[in-house]
Structure formats: structure tokens, C-alpha cells
CSV table of C-alpha atoms in Angstrom, one decimal:
chain,number,residue,atom,x,y,z
C,69,UNK,CA,3.4,-11.8,19.0
C,70,UNK,CA,7.0,-13.1,19.0
C,71,UNK,CA,8.2,-15.8,21.2
C,72,UNK,CA,10.7,-13.4,22.9
C,73,UNK,CA,7.9,-11.0,23.7
C,74,UNK,CA,5.6,-13.8,25.0
C,75,UNK,CA,8.3,-15.4,27.1
C,76,UNK,CA,9.5,-12.0,28.4
C,77,UNK,CA,6.0,-11.2,29.5
C,78,UNK,CA,5.7,-14.5,31.3
C,79,UNK,CA,9.0,-14.0,33.1
C,80,UNK,CA,8.0,-10.4,34.0
C,81,UNK,CA,4.6,-11.6,35.3
C,82,UNK,CA,6.3,-14.2,37.4
C,83,UNK,CA,8.6,-11.7,39.0
C,84,UNK,CA,5.7,-9.3,39.6
C,85,UNK,CA,3.8,-12.1,41.4
C,86,UNK,CA,6.8,-12.9,43.5
C,87,UNK,CA,7.2,-9.2,44.4
C,88,UNK,CA,3.6,-9.0,45.5
C,89,UNK,CA,4.0,-12.0,47.7
C,90,UNK,CA,7.2,-10.6,49.2
C,91,UNK,CA,5.6,-7.2,49.8
C,92,UNK,CA,2.6,-9.0,51.5
C,93,UNK,CA,5.1,-10.7,53.8
C,94,UNK,CA,6.6,-7.3,54.7
C,95,UNK,CA,9.8,-8.2,52.7
C,96,UNK,CA,9.9,-4.8,51.0
C,97,UNK,CA,13.6,-5.0,50.0
C,98,UNK,CA,13.1,-8.3,48.2
C,99,UNK,CA,10.0,-6.9,46.5
C,100,UNK,CA,12.0,-4.0,45.1
C,101,UNK,CA,14.8,-6.5,44.0
C,102,UNK,CA,12.2,-8.6,42.1
C,103,UNK,CA,10.6,-5.5,40.6
C,104,UNK,CA,14.1,-4.4,39.4
C,105,UNK,CA,14.6,-7.7,37.7
C,106,UNK,CA,11.2,-7.5,36.1
C,107,UNK,CA,12.0,-4.0,35.0
C,108,UNK,CA,15.2,-4.9,33.2
C,109,UNK,CA,13.5,-7.8,31.3
C,110,UNK,CA,10.5,-5.6,30.4
C,111,UNK,CA,12.3,-2.6,29.0
C,112,UNK,CA,12.1,-3.6,25.3
C,113,UNK,CA,8.3,-4.0,25.5
C,114,UNK,CA,6.1,-0.9,26.2
C,115,UNK,CA,3.2,-2.5,28.0
C,116,UNK,CA,5.1,-4.8,30.4
C,117,UNK,CA,7.6,-1.9,31.0
C,118,UNK,CA,4.7,0.4,32.0
C,119,UNK,CA,3.1,-2.3,34.2
C,120,UNK,CA,6.4,-2.7,36.1
C,121,UNK,CA,6.5,1.0,36.8
C,122,UNK,CA,2.9,1.0,37.9
C,123,UNK,CA,3.8,-1.8,40.4
C,124,UNK,CA,6.8,0.2,41.5
C,125,UNK,CA,4.6,3.2,42.1
C,126,UNK,CA,2.1,1.0,44.0
C,127,UNK,CA,4.8,-0.3,46.3
C,128,UNK,CA,6.2,3.2,46.8
C,129,UNK,CA,2.7,4.5,47.7
C,130,UNK,CA,2.1,1.5,50.1
C,131,UNK,CA,5.5,2.2,51.8
C,132,UNK,CA,5.1,6.0,51.7
C,133,UNK,CA,8.4,6.4,49.9
C,134,UNK,CA,8.0,9.9,48.6
C,135,UNK,CA,11.2,10.0,46.6
C,136,UNK,CA,10.2,6.8,44.8
C,137,UNK,CA,6.7,8.0,44.2
C,138,UNK,CA,8.0,11.1,42.5
C,139,UNK,CA,10.5,9.0,40.5
C,140,UNK,CA,8.0,6.5,39.4
C,141,UNK,CA,5.6,9.2,38.2
C,142,UNK,CA,8.3,10.6,36.0
C,143,UNK,CA,9.4,7.1,34.8
C,144,UNK,CA,5.8,6.3,33.8
C,145,UNK,CA,5.9,9.3,31.5
C,146,UNK,CA,9.0,8.1,29.6
C,147,UNK,CA,8.8,4.3,29.9
C,148,UNK,CA,6.5,3.5,26.9
C,149,UNK,CA,8.1,6.0,24.5
C,150,UNK,CA,11.6,4.7,25.5
C,151,UNK,CA,10.5,1.1,24.8
C,152,UNK,CA,8.9,1.9,21.5
C,153,UNK,CA,11.8,3.9,20.3
C,154,UNK,CA,14.3,1.4,21.8
C,155,UNK,CA,15.9,4.3,23.7
C,156,UNK,CA,16.1,2.9,27.2
C,157,UNK,CA,19.1,2.4,29.6
C,158,UNK,CA,19.8,-1.4,29.4
C,159,UNK,CA,20.3,-2.9,32.8
C,160,UNK,CA,18.8,0.0,34.7
C,161,UNK,CA,16.7,-1.3,37.6
C,162,UNK,CA,14.0,1.4,37.2
C,163,UNK,CA,14.1,2.6,40.8
C,164,UNK,CA,14.6,6.2,41.9
C,165,UNK,CA,17.9,5.6,43.6
C,166,UNK,CA,19.6,5.7,40.1
C,167,UNK,CA,19.3,8.0,37.1
C,168,UNK,CA,16.5,7.1,34.8
C,169,UNK,CA,18.9,7.4,31.9
C,170,UNK,CA,21.9,5.5,33.2
C,171,UNK,CA,22.7,2.1,31.6
C,172,UNK,CA,23.9,-0.3,34.3
C,173,UNK,CA,25.5,-3.8,34.4
C,174,UNK,CA,23.0,-6.6,34.7
C,175,UNK,CA,23.3,-9.4,37.3
C,176,UNK,CA,24.4,-12.7,35.9
C,177,UNK,CA,20.9,-14.1,36.8
C,178,UNK,CA,19.1,-11.5,34.6
C,179,UNK,CA,21.7,-11.8,31.8
C,180,UNK,CA,21.1,-15.6,31.8
C,181,UNK,CA,17.3,-15.2,31.7
C,182,UNK,CA,17.5,-12.8,28.8
C,183,UNK,CA,20.0,-15.1,27.0
C,184,UNK,CA,17.6,-18.0,27.4
C,185,UNK,CA,14.8,-16.0,26.0
C,186,UNK,CA,16.9,-14.8,23.1
C,187,UNK,CA,18.2,-18.3,22.3
C,188,UNK,CA,14.6,-19.4,21.5
C,189,UNK,CA,13.8,-16.6,19.1
């Protein structure tokens, strides 16, 4: 496994843990923001990308967000193939309030994290 893949997984796992804690505190908006960051970083890697969408689906179910539930079920069907084929919309937060196919600008924080990961490869 490459350094970039290992480091990306570690960063994604960290964001997922923070999102779970935020959700547990009832801070759902922060949980979604953390999941979105994890999503952008996970996109190049099929397993972490799928895991993020599972966590998004889990949060949508817990909050009874039916639009998000539907959106995450669809995204789970395209996430792994998109990662494997390197056909994913860079910067897309992975949530149902945006098109699943629309590339988007990344926050400076996420760009910096990705840059640090790429520097060490």
C-alpha cells in the first residue's frame, strides 16, 4: 500500500471519528461538514470512499433525512467504480444537496491536507 493511500485512510478515519463524536453531541451540521471533508479525501480510494458514503447513509438514517438517504443509496452504487476508474468529481462533498457528478472547489483546509499527503509520496 502506498504512503498516500495509507495516510489518506488515516486522515479519513480521523474525520469519521470526529463526525461520530459531533453527531453524538447532537452537532449534526458539523458531523456533515466532517463527513464532506472525509469524502473529498477518500475519493481516489474505493474502500474509504465507500466507507464515507456508508457513514453518510447512517447519519441520514439517524436524522431521518429522506432526501439524503436516497442520495446516499445512489452514491453507494457509483462510489467504488468511480474511484477505481478515477472518474469522480474532485472536490464534491458527497452529500445529496449537490449533484453526484459535479466537481467543486475544495476548501483551503482540504487542499492543504491533500497537498501534505501528496508531498510525502
